[in-house]
XYZ file of C-alpha atoms in Angstrom:
551
model
C 92.409 40.615 80.626
C 92.654 44.244 79.529
C 91.123 47.268 81.198
C 90.886 50.877 80.037
C 88.975 53.543 81.900
C 88.498 57.190 80.985
C 86.346 60.016 82.320
C 82.755 59.976 81.142
C 82.284 61.282 77.605
C 80.383 64.539 77.555
C 80.424 65.918 74.030
C 78.347 64.808 71.052
C 81.210 63.449 68.949
C 82.133 61.057 71.763
C 78.746 59.593 72.600
C 77.240 59.983 69.119
C 77.151 57.902 65.944
C 78.410 59.402 62.663
C 76.615 58.431 59.431
C 78.425 58.946 56.133
C 76.311 60.190 53.240
C 77.818 59.955 49.766
C 75.595 62.648 48.214
C 75.785 61.352 44.623
C 74.283 58.074 45.780
C 71.869 58.960 48.560
C 68.757 60.522 47.014
C 68.150 62.306 43.711
C 65.669 65.126 44.310
C 65.835 66.842 40.891
C 65.534 63.772 38.658
C 68.879 63.788 36.872
C 70.063 60.393 38.148
C 72.581 61.890 40.596
C 71.974 62.379 44.303
C 72.040 65.893 45.704
C 71.790 67.959 48.888
C 68.050 68.439 48.437
C 67.763 64.667 48.463
C 69.599 64.505 51.791
C 67.253 67.180 53.097
C 64.258 65.102 51.967
C 65.537 62.178 54.027
C 66.570 64.104 57.132
C 63.773 62.559 59.203
C 64.914 59.079 58.227
C 68.400 59.889 59.473
C 67.378 61.739 62.616
C 64.238 59.875 63.623
C 63.781 56.516 61.897
C 67.458 55.615 62.174
C 68.522 57.940 64.951
C 72.096 58.950 64.147
C 73.800 61.914 65.777
C 75.867 63.386 62.954
C 75.892 63.335 59.148
C 79.219 63.355 57.342
C 78.744 64.691 53.820
C 81.257 63.573 51.221
C 82.391 66.425 48.907
C 79.736 68.546 47.255
C 82.020 71.395 46.101
C 82.340 72.683 42.532
C 84.462 70.151 40.698
C 85.170 68.773 37.218
C 84.438 65.410 38.895
C 87.628 63.672 37.763
C 87.463 61.982 41.180
C 83.837 62.809 41.972
C 84.379 65.880 44.097
C 87.740 65.053 45.617
C 89.171 67.312 42.910
C 87.888 70.649 44.199
C 87.779 73.708 41.943
C 86.187 76.008 44.560
C 86.278 75.271 48.276
C 83.602 77.812 49.187
C 80.588 76.880 47.100
C 78.321 73.991 46.080
C 78.518 72.270 42.706
C 75.271 72.800 40.737
C 75.027 69.013 40.487
C 74.329 68.983 44.221
C 72.469 72.264 44.661
C 73.585 75.593 46.031
C 74.624 77.287 49.255
C 71.000 78.067 50.136
C 70.186 74.344 50.003
C 73.231 73.557 52.103
C 72.174 76.142 54.692
C 68.662 74.690 54.753
C 70.090 71.217 55.332
C 72.226 72.434 58.237
C 69.245 74.226 59.776
C 66.982 71.179 59.409
C 69.612 68.882 60.919
C 70.280 71.194 63.848
C 66.545 71.544 64.499
C 66.499 67.778 65.004
C 69.631 67.654 67.139
C 71.798 66.243 64.339
C 75.234 67.676 63.533
C 76.749 68.248 60.103
C 80.342 67.262 59.276
C 81.717 68.260 55.878
C 84.536 66.689 53.917
C 87.622 68.907 53.743
C 90.208 68.124 51.028
C 93.348 69.981 52.121
C 96.112 68.230 50.195
C 95.232 68.958 46.580
C 92.928 70.936 44.321
C 91.544 70.306 40.877
C 93.824 71.353 38.043
C 90.908 73.602 37.071
C 91.065 75.553 40.339
C 91.858 79.240 39.797
C 94.900 78.881 42.043
C 96.429 76.193 39.854
C 95.504 77.922 36.628
C 97.436 80.954 37.849
C 100.269 78.784 39.149
C 100.857 77.063 35.814
C 100.682 80.279 33.778
C 104.343 81.180 34.358
C 107.274 80.318 36.583
C 107.187 83.727 38.260
C 103.427 83.893 38.924
C 102.653 84.712 42.600
C 100.716 81.426 42.841
C 103.587 79.341 41.474
C 104.754 78.261 44.930
C 101.224 77.338 45.984
C 101.908 74.004 44.268
C 104.962 71.744 44.009
C 106.838 72.403 40.750
C 110.251 70.999 39.821
C 112.494 70.676 36.803
C 112.961 67.199 35.382
C 116.256 65.426 35.849
C 118.864 65.974 33.092
C 117.652 62.789 31.378
C 114.096 64.130 31.351
C 112.817 61.791 34.054
C 110.750 62.967 37.051
C 112.449 64.672 40.008
C 112.083 61.560 42.172
C 110.571 58.091 42.169
C 107.310 58.856 43.961
C 104.332 56.862 42.733
C 100.778 58.171 42.572
C 98.183 56.240 44.545
C 96.014 55.965 41.436
C 98.843 54.560 39.311
C 101.895 55.826 37.474
C 104.335 58.533 38.473
C 103.292 61.233 40.934
C 104.766 63.836 38.547
C 103.141 65.338 35.465
C 104.942 67.477 32.883
C 103.259 70.754 31.966
C 104.420 71.901 28.532
C 103.552 75.535 29.181
C 106.559 76.053 31.469
C 108.494 72.819 30.948
C 108.357 71.831 34.612
C 106.566 68.978 36.338
C 103.961 69.325 39.082
C 103.270 66.869 41.878
C 100.023 64.920 42.140
C 99.600 62.221 44.770
C 96.460 60.871 43.099
C 95.229 61.746 39.581
C 97.080 64.250 37.370
C 93.894 66.315 37.659
C 94.428 66.479 41.453
C 97.331 68.874 41.938
C 99.152 68.823 45.276
C 99.168 72.028 47.298
C 102.421 73.199 48.877
C 101.615 73.377 52.580
C 105.081 74.738 53.313
C 103.890 78.017 51.814
C 102.300 80.113 54.616
C 99.887 81.638 52.095
C 98.502 78.190 51.298
C 98.000 77.385 54.960
C 96.286 80.729 55.541
C 93.954 80.140 52.597
C 93.019 76.670 53.806
C 92.324 77.930 57.312
C 90.032 80.502 55.729
C 88.178 77.631 54.045
C 87.565 76.112 57.471
C 86.273 79.441 58.728
C 83.944 79.796 55.740
C 82.125 76.578 56.617
C 82.275 77.148 60.361
C 80.545 80.473 59.731
C 77.811 78.420 58.015
C 77.388 76.497 61.290
C 78.998 73.174 60.415
C 79.954 71.049 63.382
C 83.236 69.679 62.154
C 85.346 68.298 59.340
C 86.408 64.942 58.039
C 89.837 65.739 56.599
C 90.703 63.759 53.500
C 94.101 62.175 52.703
C 95.597 64.181 55.522
C 99.048 62.609 55.508
C 99.743 64.115 52.090
C 99.881 67.707 53.286
C 103.403 67.194 54.702
C 106.122 65.724 52.511
C 109.890 65.529 52.761
C 111.123 69.082 52.049
C 114.063 67.643 50.067
C 111.747 65.442 47.961
C 113.979 62.428 48.457
C 113.158 59.101 46.784
C 111.036 56.577 48.609
C 112.918 53.371 49.469
C 112.072 50.251 47.500
C 109.670 47.933 49.336
C 111.133 44.417 49.571
C 107.824 42.984 50.762
C 104.966 41.815 48.586
C 102.398 44.077 50.245
C 102.181 47.791 50.903
C 100.778 50.163 53.501
C 97.147 49.429 52.718
C 94.995 46.377 53.332
C 94.605 45.672 49.608
C 97.047 45.224 46.725
C 97.673 48.489 44.850
C 100.112 47.542 42.120
C 103.169 49.740 41.532
C 102.291 51.886 44.533
C 103.082 48.931 46.810
C 106.623 48.692 45.461
C 107.722 51.650 47.585
C 107.914 52.358 51.299
C 106.067 55.658 51.530
C 108.193 57.524 54.049
C 109.048 60.662 52.072
C 105.872 61.447 50.131
C 103.659 61.785 53.201
C 103.450 62.296 56.978
C 106.588 64.376 57.450
C 106.935 65.555 61.061
C 105.819 69.062 60.068
C 102.279 67.713 59.752
C 101.756 68.007 63.493
C 102.220 71.763 63.377
C 99.752 72.030 60.498
C 97.162 69.967 62.363
C 97.572 72.117 65.463
C 96.917 75.231 63.355
C 93.673 73.733 62.037
C 92.626 72.569 65.472
C 93.158 76.085 66.853
C 90.608 77.416 64.359
C 87.990 74.902 65.523
C 88.754 75.494 69.190
C 88.295 79.243 68.841
C 84.837 78.785 67.328
C 83.938 76.404 70.138
C 85.192 78.869 72.738
C 83.152 81.650 71.139
C 79.768 79.907 71.122
C 80.180 76.820 73.320
C 79.366 74.372 70.497
C 81.918 71.541 70.330
C 83.437 71.006 66.863
C 85.203 67.852 65.726
C 88.280 67.252 63.575
C 88.361 63.747 62.075
C 91.420 62.787 60.054
C 92.022 60.206 57.340
C 95.641 59.270 58.026
C 95.751 55.606 56.929
C 98.118 54.391 59.630
C 97.781 50.877 60.990
C 100.599 51.182 63.531
C 98.526 52.052 66.593
C 101.322 53.760 68.498
C 101.992 55.962 65.469
C 98.280 56.657 65.004
C 98.093 57.868 68.596
C 100.544 60.689 67.839
C 97.916 62.370 65.651
C 95.825 63.272 68.675
C 98.673 65.655 69.525
C 101.048 65.719 72.457
C 98.453 67.637 74.490
C 95.419 66.397 72.529
C 95.661 69.545 70.421
C 95.542 68.012 66.929
C 92.815 65.630 65.715
C 89.935 64.682 67.955
C 89.578 61.415 66.015
C 92.335 60.076 63.763
C 90.367 57.491 61.790
C 91.142 53.966 63.015
C 90.953 51.705 59.958
C 92.369 48.678 61.766
C 89.220 46.586 61.467
C 89.406 46.886 57.672
C 92.756 45.101 57.543
C 92.080 42.250 59.950
C 90.802 38.755 59.254
C 87.212 38.390 60.419
C 88.118 36.329 63.456
C 87.428 36.748 67.163
C 91.040 36.647 68.345
C 92.356 39.046 65.722
C 89.668 41.603 66.411
C 89.897 41.305 70.185
C 93.685 41.711 70.028
C 93.310 44.825 67.884
C 90.772 46.418 70.211
C 92.874 45.655 73.276
C 96.020 47.012 71.634
C 94.193 50.127 70.446
C 92.800 50.835 73.905
C 96.246 50.372 75.437
C 97.924 52.648 72.865
C 95.615 55.641 73.232
C 97.178 58.721 74.822
C 95.606 59.614 78.182
C 92.255 61.293 77.584
C 92.132 60.419 73.878
C 88.907 58.984 72.495
C 88.759 55.855 70.279
C 86.813 55.380 67.055
C 86.005 52.546 64.673
C 85.200 52.201 60.965
C 83.893 49.144 59.122
C 83.147 50.733 55.752
C 83.259 53.878 53.650
C 83.162 55.076 50.046
C 86.620 53.610 49.324
C 86.111 50.086 50.682
C 84.110 47.022 49.720
C 80.971 46.887 51.837
C 81.107 44.951 55.071
C 78.369 42.546 53.926
C 80.498 41.687 50.885
C 83.673 41.261 52.921
C 82.285 39.042 55.698
C 78.939 37.819 54.349
C 75.400 38.982 54.922
C 74.945 36.920 58.085
C 78.142 38.171 59.668
C 77.255 41.761 58.718
C 74.738 41.663 61.572
C 77.494 40.627 63.957
C 79.677 43.434 62.573
C 76.965 46.007 63.241
C 76.657 44.875 66.855
C 80.436 45.049 67.249
C 80.640 48.537 65.735
C 77.865 49.961 67.906
C 78.959 48.436 71.225
C 82.715 49.052 71.284
C 83.949 52.016 73.308
C 84.390 55.031 71.064
C 82.803 56.839 68.151
C 81.487 54.612 65.342
C 81.129 55.753 61.733
C 78.343 54.029 59.806
C 78.392 54.032 55.979
C 75.105 54.674 54.210
C 73.066 51.535 53.401
C 75.182 49.321 55.669
C 72.185 49.503 57.994
C 70.373 47.492 55.307
C 73.098 44.877 54.897
C 73.656 46.127 51.355
C 76.363 44.356 49.380
C 78.616 45.660 46.630
C 76.676 46.100 43.395
C 78.171 44.640 40.203
C 79.025 47.349 37.669
C 79.507 46.302 34.026
C 82.519 47.805 32.236
C 80.364 50.111 30.122
C 78.902 51.682 33.298
C 82.265 52.082 35.104
C 82.886 55.484 36.664
C 85.770 55.260 39.124
C 89.067 56.551 37.670
C 91.132 54.409 40.057
C 89.677 51.178 38.755
C 90.040 52.288 35.135
C 93.652 53.512 35.528
C 94.863 50.414 37.393
C 93.050 47.503 35.729
C 93.319 43.945 36.933
C 93.516 44.679 40.676
C 89.824 45.130 41.436
C 90.413 48.646 42.763
C 87.197 50.191 41.436
C 85.131 51.797 44.169
C 81.962 51.889 42.081
C 80.400 48.750 43.662
C 80.286 50.283 47.173
C 78.906 53.582 45.876
C 75.696 52.260 44.332
C 72.486 54.253 44.950
C 70.716 53.991 48.282
C 67.700 51.662 47.941
C 64.667 53.369 49.456
C 61.881 51.202 47.993
C 61.443 48.061 45.895
C 60.117 50.157 43.011
C 62.126 50.694 39.793
C 65.307 52.663 40.523
C 64.777 52.006 44.229
C 63.136 55.349 44.943
C 66.565 56.908 44.431
C 65.593 58.659 41.192
C 62.555 58.613 38.864
C 61.933 55.229 37.195
C 62.491 56.640 33.690
C 65.928 58.112 34.546
C 69.181 56.159 34.417
C 70.944 56.417 37.803
C 74.631 57.298 37.736
C 75.479 53.775 38.915
C 73.407 50.560 38.697
C 70.774 49.707 41.281
C 71.311 46.721 43.608
C 69.968 43.481 42.080
C 68.528 42.233 45.407
C 66.265 45.258 45.651
C 63.177 43.286 46.687
C 64.698 42.560 50.110
C 67.348 45.246 50.517
C 65.480 48.533 50.711
C 64.362 50.828 53.500
C 60.602 50.464 53.005
C 60.593 46.665 53.037
C 62.987 46.342 55.952
C 61.066 48.842 58.083
C 58.133 46.446 57.871
C 60.204 43.406 58.849
C 61.011 43.171 62.580
C 63.866 40.721 61.841
C 65.552 42.791 59.140
C 69.030 44.269 59.253
C 67.489 47.732 59.453
C 65.389 46.697 62.454
C 68.498 45.326 64.147
C 70.437 48.529 63.458
C 67.606 50.690 64.811
C 67.418 48.591 67.981
C 71.173 48.787 68.459
C 71.187 52.560 67.977
C 68.297 52.943 70.432
C 70.028 50.702 72.984
C 73.246 52.655 72.567
C 71.504 56.011 73.094
C 69.745 54.763 76.219
C 72.780 53.063 77.740
C 75.266 55.044 79.837
C 77.596 52.054 79.712
C 77.679 51.954 75.898
C 78.038 55.698 75.393
C 80.362 56.554 78.260
C 81.476 53.378 79.976
C 84.817 51.615 80.136
C 85.823 48.615 78.059
C 87.198 45.364 79.468
C 87.806 42.202 77.467
C 86.920 38.923 79.180
C 88.951 35.751 78.998
C 89.106 32.529 80.981
C 90.215 28.939 80.413
C 88.001 27.056 78.005
C 86.619 30.112 76.228
C 86.185 29.083 72.561
C 88.558 30.713 70.090
C 85.639 31.859 67.977
C 84.096 33.869 70.820
C 84.874 37.468 71.786
C 83.449 38.742 75.069
C 83.786 42.165 76.629
C 82.158 44.250 79.320
C 81.036 47.865 78.999
C 80.348 49.480 82.341
C 80.063 52.671 84.323
C 78.640 53.546 87.719
C 75.080 53.068 86.455
C 75.160 49.750 84.613
C 77.277 46.851 83.460
C 76.724 45.179 80.076
C 78.153 42.011 78.588
C 78.738 41.815 74.828
C 79.301 38.334 73.402
C 80.081 37.636 69.741
C 80.350 34.257 68.051
C 82.509 34.649 64.944
C 82.204 30.969 64.108
C 79.821 29.153 61.807
C 78.913 26.652 64.503
C 76.744 27.057 67.568
C 78.616 27.169 70.854
C 77.972 27.317 74.565
C 80.024 29.600 76.769
C 79.978 28.815 80.466
C 79.939 31.969 82.578
C 82.178 32.197 85.648
C 80.529 31.470 88.963
C 78.578 34.435 90.244
C 78.130 36.056 86.831
C 74.434 36.389 86.019
C 73.013 38.105 82.956
C 69.728 39.141 81.390
C 69.477 39.240 77.599
C 68.771 42.669 76.120
C 69.345 42.155 72.402
C 70.501 39.517 69.935
C 71.525 39.883 66.308
C 68.971 37.154 65.579
C 66.114 39.294 66.948
C 64.094 36.185 67.732
C 65.241 35.503 71.278
C 62.912 36.650 74.044
C 64.373 38.709 76.840
C 65.301 36.114 79.420
C 67.668 35.350 82.215
C 70.865 33.604 81.189
C 71.293 30.936 83.876
C 75.017 30.220 83.769
C 75.988 29.721 80.168
C 75.607 31.601 76.893
C 74.173 29.548 74.056
C 75.250 31.389 70.896
C 74.119 30.388 67.440
C 76.403 30.731 64.407
C 77.451 34.352 63.765
C 75.289 35.530 66.655
C 76.057 38.429 68.939
C 74.205 39.452 72.081
C 74.103 42.267 74.578
C 73.133 41.300 78.138
C 72.815 43.190 81.409
C 74.990 41.833 84.185
C 73.681 41.710 87.713
């Protein structure tokens, strides 16, 4: 039995639910087949009222050549015309704040587009003042790259530039040029980017590919990986053939994170509005992940915990991860969980549509901050994308490994009408529409009390109303005879005590409760069980999860 207790959560990013919007795919307001900020603004009442989330994380909307759909930024302090303009962004922030919803923007600190003015100046000559803003090196005498580092998106991480005869570093695409964070001028410029958006009243940042901002200063080779798998939870080809110890997460990163955190803390001190720093680190070693909170909790508020993405969908594996995560957290640190995002196959595709309901209950009842990916509240699956409609450069550069992220980025289905209410029916959307549109759309599911959307809304409402779910402790339950396919835990504080029970199996089971434990059903993933006393045993149907109040 594990037990972890912390002081009651008081700030929005602890008790709230974050909802990721991929703007290209959410709602097209101007009829060009691509989602935009005005489309998000159109749907603000769905997010704030119908669904009831607490914060919106906006994936990049900055000016960009779109080599990686906005993660190749050419101007950090503006909006790409594809998505609107700064006035539209400001209107979205104001509308969200008027409804009590916070805005988190994606911050891409590790690299710029090769079309950014900084890089264009940097590549112009070896003695340009911006030269050291990026990582340039001579090739080896035999003409090969300076080291063996591999790019995540395939091939070498070095690209020759004929203008000066040197090679520049790119951890992803050649069009995504790595910034040199060891240069104080670079760090100062990036802190100014944070200030620019904080001055526009954003409530925090999701920081992309954060480990890449700190590399080995000597640029030493990565060791060869003798194992068949790499750091990630999916095969990534040549990238997996190295142990990535020198091309990311050098110890200097902690100083850089503290500098960024200081900027956020000063804004919070000035106006009393808590800001949040969320970091994409991609570390599965929980003790290592815990270091990114900072020795005195002065770095990231929430280093993204991607552990659930790597695990088999099994009760014991998930319970062990949660228990280990709780035990590894530094004192006072706050947990968080992710089941999907714009880089991962959708949860309904990974575990099945039926188990996606169980996954939603798990995500919204664990202790900590959950991040919910758009359309997962509908049980949306990955959408097949024919080769002629492919967009994602990762999938096209590394064929044969199923690395394309297009399927999980398909347009949000609002209605059962042609093009799903995402864009006008006579306009081709940037990616194909889901084929199961008749059932998987907001309008239809709002009218169905047993739909995935209805379940998600009930879970979000229960979470908001429950002190135990928003602020309470977590304690896993175990006793002799408990089926291996069942995961039980208690969430409790001084006001209430709730039991969460999840059946990960495909068979019905009965779980006898210990003597003296009495419960009243509050919610089931099946949504067809009346609220009733549970006499002494839990009867769980296949892939069913419940929340019950304990006497």
